[in-house]
mmCIF file with all atom_site columns, C-alpha atoms in Angstrom:
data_model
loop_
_atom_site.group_PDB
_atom_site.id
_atom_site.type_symbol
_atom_site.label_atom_id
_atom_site.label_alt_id
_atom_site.label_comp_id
_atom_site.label_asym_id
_atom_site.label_entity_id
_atom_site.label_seq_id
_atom_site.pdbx_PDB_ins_code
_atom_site.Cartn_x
_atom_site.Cartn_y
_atom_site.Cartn_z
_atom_site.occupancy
_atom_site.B_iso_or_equiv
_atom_site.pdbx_formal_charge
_atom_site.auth_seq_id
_atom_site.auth_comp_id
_atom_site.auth_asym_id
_atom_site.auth_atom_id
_atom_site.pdbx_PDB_model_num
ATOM 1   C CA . UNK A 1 1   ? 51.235 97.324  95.180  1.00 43.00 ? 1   UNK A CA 1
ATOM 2   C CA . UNK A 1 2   ? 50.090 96.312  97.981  1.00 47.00 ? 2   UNK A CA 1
ATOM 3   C CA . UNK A 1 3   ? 50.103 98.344  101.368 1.00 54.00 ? 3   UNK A CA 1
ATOM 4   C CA . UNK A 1 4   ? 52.388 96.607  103.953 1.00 61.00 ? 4   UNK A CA 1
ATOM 5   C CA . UNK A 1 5   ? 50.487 95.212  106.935 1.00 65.00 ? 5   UNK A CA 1
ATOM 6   C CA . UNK A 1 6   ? 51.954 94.570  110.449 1.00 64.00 ? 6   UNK A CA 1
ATOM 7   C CA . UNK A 1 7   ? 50.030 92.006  112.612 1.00 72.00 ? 7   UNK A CA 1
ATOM 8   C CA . UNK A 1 8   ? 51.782 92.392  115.592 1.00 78.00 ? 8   UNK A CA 1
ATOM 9   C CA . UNK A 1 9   ? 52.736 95.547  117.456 1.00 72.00 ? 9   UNK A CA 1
ATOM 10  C CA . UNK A 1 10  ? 55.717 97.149  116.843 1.00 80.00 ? 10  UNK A CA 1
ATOM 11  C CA . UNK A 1 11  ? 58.094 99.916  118.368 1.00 91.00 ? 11  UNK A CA 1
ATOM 12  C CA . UNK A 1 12  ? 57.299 102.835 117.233 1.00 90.00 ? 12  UNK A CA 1
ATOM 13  C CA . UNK A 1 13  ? 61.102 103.459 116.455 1.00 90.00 ? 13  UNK A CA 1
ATOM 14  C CA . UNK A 1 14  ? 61.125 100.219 114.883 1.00 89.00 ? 14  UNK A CA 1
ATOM 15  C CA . UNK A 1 15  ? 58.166 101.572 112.564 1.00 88.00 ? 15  UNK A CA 1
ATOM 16  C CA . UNK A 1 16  ? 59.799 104.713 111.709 1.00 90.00 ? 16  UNK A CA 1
ATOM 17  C CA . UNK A 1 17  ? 62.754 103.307 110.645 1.00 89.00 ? 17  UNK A CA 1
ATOM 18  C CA . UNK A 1 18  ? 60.821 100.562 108.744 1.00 88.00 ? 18  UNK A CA 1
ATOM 19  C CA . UNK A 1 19  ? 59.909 103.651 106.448 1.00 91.00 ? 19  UNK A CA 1
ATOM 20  C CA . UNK A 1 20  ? 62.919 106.121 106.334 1.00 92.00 ? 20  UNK A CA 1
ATOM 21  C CA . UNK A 1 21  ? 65.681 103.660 107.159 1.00 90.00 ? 21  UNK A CA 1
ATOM 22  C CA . UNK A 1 22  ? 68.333 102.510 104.565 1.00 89.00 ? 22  UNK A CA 1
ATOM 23  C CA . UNK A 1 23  ? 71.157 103.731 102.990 1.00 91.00 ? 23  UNK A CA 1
ATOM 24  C CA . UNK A 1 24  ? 68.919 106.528 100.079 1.00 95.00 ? 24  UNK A CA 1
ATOM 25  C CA . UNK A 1 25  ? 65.598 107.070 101.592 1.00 96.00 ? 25  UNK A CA 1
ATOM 26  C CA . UNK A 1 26  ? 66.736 110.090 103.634 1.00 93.00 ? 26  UNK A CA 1
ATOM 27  C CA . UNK A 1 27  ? 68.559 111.547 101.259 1.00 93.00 ? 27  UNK A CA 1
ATOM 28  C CA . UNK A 1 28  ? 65.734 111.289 98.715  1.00 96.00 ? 28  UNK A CA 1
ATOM 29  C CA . UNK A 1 29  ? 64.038 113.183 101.245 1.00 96.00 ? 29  UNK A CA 1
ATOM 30  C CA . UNK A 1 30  ? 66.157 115.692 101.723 1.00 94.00 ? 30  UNK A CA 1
ATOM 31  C CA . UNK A 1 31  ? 66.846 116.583 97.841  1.00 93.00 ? 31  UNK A CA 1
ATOM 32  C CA . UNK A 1 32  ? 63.254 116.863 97.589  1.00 96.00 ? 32  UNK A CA 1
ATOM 33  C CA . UNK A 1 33  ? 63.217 119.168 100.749 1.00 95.00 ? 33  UNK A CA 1
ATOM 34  C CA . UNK A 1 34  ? 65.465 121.478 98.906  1.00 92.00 ? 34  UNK A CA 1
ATOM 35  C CA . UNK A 1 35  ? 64.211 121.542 95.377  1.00 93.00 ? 35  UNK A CA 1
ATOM 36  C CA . UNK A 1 36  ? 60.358 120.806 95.664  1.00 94.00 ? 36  UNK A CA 1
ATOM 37  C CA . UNK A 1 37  ? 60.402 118.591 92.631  1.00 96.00 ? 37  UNK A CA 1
ATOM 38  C CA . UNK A 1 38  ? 62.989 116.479 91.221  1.00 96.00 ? 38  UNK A CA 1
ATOM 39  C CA . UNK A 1 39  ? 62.703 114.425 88.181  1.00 95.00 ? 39  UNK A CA 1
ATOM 40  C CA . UNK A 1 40  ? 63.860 110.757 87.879  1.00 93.00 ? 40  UNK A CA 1
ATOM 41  C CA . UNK A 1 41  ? 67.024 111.605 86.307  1.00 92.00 ? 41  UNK A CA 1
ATOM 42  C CA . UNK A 1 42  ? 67.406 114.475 88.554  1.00 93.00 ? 42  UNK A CA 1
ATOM 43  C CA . UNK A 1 43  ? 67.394 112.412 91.695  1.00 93.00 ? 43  UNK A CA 1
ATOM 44  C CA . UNK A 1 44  ? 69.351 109.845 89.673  1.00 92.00 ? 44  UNK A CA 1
ATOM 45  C CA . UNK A 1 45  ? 72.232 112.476 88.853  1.00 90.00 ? 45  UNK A CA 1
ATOM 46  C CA . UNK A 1 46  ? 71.743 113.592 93.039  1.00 86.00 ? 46  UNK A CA 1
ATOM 47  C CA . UNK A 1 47  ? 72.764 110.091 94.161  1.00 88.00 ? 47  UNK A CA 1
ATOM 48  C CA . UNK A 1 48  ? 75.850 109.244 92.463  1.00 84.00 ? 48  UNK A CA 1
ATOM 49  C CA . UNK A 1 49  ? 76.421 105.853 94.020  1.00 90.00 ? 49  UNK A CA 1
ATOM 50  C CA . UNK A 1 50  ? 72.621 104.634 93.882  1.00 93.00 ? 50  UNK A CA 1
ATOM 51  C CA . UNK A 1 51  ? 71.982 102.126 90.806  1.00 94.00 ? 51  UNK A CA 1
ATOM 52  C CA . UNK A 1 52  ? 68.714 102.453 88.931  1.00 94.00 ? 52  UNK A CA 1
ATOM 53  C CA . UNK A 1 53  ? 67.251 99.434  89.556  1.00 96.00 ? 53  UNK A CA 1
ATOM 54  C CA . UNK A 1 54  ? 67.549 100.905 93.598  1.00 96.00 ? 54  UNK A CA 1
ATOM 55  C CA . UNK A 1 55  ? 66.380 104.225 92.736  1.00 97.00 ? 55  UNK A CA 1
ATOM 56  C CA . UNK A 1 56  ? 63.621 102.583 91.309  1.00 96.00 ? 56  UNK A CA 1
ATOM 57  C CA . UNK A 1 57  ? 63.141 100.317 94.262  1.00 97.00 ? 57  UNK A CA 1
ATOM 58  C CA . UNK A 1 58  ? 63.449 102.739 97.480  1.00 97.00 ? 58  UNK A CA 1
ATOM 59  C CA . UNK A 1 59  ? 61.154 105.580 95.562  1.00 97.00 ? 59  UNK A CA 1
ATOM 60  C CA . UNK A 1 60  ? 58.016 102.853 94.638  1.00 97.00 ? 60  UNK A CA 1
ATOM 61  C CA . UNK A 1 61  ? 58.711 102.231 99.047  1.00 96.00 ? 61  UNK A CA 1
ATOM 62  C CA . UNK A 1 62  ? 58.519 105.806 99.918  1.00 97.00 ? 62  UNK A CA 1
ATOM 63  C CA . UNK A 1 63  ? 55.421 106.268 97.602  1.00 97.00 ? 63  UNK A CA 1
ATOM 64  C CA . UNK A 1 64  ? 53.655 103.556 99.151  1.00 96.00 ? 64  UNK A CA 1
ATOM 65  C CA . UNK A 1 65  ? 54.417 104.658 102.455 1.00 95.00 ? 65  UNK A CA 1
ATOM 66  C CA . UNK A 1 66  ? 52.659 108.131 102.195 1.00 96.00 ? 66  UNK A CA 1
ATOM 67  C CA . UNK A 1 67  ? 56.265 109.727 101.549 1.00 97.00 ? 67  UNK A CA 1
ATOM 68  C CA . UNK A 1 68  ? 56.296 110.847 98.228  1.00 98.00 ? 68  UNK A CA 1
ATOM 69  C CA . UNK A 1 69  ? 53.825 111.420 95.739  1.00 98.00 ? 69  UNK A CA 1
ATOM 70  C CA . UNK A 1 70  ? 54.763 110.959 92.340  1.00 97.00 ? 70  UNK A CA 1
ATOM 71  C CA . UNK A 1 71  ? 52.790 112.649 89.292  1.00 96.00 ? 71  UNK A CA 1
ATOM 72  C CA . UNK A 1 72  ? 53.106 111.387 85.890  1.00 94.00 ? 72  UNK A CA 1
ATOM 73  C CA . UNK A 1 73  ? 52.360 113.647 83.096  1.00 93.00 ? 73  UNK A CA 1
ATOM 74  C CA . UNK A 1 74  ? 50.922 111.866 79.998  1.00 92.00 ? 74  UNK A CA 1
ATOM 75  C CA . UNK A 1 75  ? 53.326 113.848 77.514  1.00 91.00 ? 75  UNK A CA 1
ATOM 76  C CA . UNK A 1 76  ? 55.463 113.131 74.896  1.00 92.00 ? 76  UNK A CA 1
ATOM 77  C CA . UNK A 1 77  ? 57.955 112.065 76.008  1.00 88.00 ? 77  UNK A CA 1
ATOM 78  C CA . UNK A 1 78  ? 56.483 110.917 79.406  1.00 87.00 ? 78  UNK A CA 1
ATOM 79  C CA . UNK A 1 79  ? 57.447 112.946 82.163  1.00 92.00 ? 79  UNK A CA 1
ATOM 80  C CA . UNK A 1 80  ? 57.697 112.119 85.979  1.00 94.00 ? 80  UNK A CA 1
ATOM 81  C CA . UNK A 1 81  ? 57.911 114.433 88.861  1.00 97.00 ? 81  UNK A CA 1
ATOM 82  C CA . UNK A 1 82  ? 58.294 113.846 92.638  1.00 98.00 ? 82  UNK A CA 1
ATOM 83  C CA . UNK A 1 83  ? 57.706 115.806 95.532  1.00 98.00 ? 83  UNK A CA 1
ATOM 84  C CA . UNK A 1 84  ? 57.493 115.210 99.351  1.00 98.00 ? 84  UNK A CA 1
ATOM 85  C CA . UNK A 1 85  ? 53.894 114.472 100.965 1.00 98.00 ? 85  UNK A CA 1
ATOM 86  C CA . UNK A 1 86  ? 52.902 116.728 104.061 1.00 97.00 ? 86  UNK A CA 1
ATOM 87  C CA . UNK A 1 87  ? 53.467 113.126 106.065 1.00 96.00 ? 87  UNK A CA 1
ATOM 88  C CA . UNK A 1 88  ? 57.351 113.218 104.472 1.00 97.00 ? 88  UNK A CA 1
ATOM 89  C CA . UNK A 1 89  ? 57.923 117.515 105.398 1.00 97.00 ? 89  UNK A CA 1
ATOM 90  C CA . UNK A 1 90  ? 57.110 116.374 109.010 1.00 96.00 ? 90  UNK A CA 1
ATOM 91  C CA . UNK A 1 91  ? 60.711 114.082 108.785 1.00 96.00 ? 91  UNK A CA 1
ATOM 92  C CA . UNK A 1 92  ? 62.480 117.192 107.758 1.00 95.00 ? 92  UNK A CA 1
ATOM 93  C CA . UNK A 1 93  ? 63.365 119.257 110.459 1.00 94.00 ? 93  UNK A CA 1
ATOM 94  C CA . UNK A 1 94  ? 64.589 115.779 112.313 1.00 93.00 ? 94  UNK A CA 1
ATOM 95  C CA . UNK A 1 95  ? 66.866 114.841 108.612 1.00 93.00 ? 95  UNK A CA 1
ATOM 96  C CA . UNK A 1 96  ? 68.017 118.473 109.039 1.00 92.00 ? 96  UNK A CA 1
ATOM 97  C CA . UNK A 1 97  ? 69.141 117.556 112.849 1.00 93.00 ? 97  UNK A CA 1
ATOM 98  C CA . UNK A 1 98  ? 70.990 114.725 111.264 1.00 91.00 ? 98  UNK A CA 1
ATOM 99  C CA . UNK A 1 99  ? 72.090 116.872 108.444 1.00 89.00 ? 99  UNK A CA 1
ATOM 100 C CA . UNK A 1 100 ? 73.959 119.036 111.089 1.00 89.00 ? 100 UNK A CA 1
ATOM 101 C CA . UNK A 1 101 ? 75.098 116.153 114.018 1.00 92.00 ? 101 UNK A CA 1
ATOM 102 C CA . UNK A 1 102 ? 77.150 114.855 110.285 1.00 90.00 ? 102 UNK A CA 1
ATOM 103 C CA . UNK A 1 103 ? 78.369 118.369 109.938 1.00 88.00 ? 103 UNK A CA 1
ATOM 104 C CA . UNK A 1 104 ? 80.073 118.333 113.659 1.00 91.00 ? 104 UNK A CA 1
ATOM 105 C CA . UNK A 1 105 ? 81.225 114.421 113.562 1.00 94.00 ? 105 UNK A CA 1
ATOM 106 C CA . UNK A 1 106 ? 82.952 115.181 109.901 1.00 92.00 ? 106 UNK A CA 1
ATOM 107 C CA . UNK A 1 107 ? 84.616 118.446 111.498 1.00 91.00 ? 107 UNK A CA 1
ATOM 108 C CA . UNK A 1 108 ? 85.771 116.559 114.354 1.00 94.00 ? 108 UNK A CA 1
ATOM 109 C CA . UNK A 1 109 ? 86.909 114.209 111.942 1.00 94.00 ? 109 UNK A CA 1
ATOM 110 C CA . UNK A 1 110 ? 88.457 116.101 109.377 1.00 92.00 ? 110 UNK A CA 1
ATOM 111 C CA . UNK A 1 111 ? 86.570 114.873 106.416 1.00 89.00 ? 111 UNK A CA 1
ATOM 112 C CA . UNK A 1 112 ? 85.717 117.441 103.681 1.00 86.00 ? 112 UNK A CA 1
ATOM 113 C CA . UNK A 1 113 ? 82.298 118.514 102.911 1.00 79.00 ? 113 UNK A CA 1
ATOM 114 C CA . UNK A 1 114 ? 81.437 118.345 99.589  1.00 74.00 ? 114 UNK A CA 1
ATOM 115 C CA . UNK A 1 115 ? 80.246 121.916 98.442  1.00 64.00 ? 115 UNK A CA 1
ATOM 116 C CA . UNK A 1 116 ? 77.387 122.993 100.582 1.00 59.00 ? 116 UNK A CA 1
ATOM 117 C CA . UNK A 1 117 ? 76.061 120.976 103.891 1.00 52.00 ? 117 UNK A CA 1
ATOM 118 C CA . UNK A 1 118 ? 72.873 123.272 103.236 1.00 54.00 ? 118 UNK A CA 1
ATOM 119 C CA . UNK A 1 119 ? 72.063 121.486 100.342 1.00 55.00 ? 119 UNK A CA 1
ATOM 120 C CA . UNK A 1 120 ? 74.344 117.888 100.180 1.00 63.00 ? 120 UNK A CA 1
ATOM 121 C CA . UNK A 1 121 ? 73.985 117.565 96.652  1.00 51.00 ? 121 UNK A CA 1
ATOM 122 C CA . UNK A 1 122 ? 76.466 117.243 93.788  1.00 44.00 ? 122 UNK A CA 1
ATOM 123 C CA . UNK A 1 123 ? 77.050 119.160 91.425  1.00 46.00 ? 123 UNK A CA 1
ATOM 124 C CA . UNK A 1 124 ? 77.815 118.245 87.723  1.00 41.00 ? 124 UNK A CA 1
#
């Protein structure tokens, strides 16, 4: 595909958030953050209320962005892995921030955490 272009300037914010915003594209982040590598079905399972055809959608975005890099292994049967770019582990220590402002608004809130904050992701 085709690399996005932008013929006028932009916000820097506005560009940022062009890449990373949305309601999975931080969160895909972050999983990867914590585990290295994820499969598809791995991030699929991670995500419980993403749909495959969106999965499939926001990950072919953050791989043309420069934000993941996705290696296919010609095996039988074919096997995908993903795994952050050093552009993508730059965003981390600012999801983390996020990660932890969520933390304080849900306490203040009284909304359970599921399992771990650390981590955000479900277990089966």
């Amino acid at each position: 595909m085709a690399k996005k272009s932008i013929d006028t300037p932009i916000c820097a914010v506005d560009f940022a958030f062009r890449r990373i915003g949305g309601k999975y594209k931080g969160r895909i982040l972050w999983y990867l953050h914590i585990h290295k590598v994820l499969r598809y079905g791995e991030l699929r399972r991670s995500i419980i209320d993403i749909t495959t055809k969106m999965l499939t959608q926001t990950l072919r975005e953050l791989e043309e962005d420069g934000l993941v890099h996705r290696e296919v292994y010609h095996t039988m049967p074919p096997r995908v892995e993903y795994t952050l770019t050093p552009s993508s582990q730059e965003l981390i220590p600012f999801i983390n921030h996020l990660r932890q402002w969520g933390d304080r608004q849900m306490a203040k809130e009284n909304i359970p955490v599921i399992g771990s904050s650390a981590d955000c992701v479900i277990k089966d």
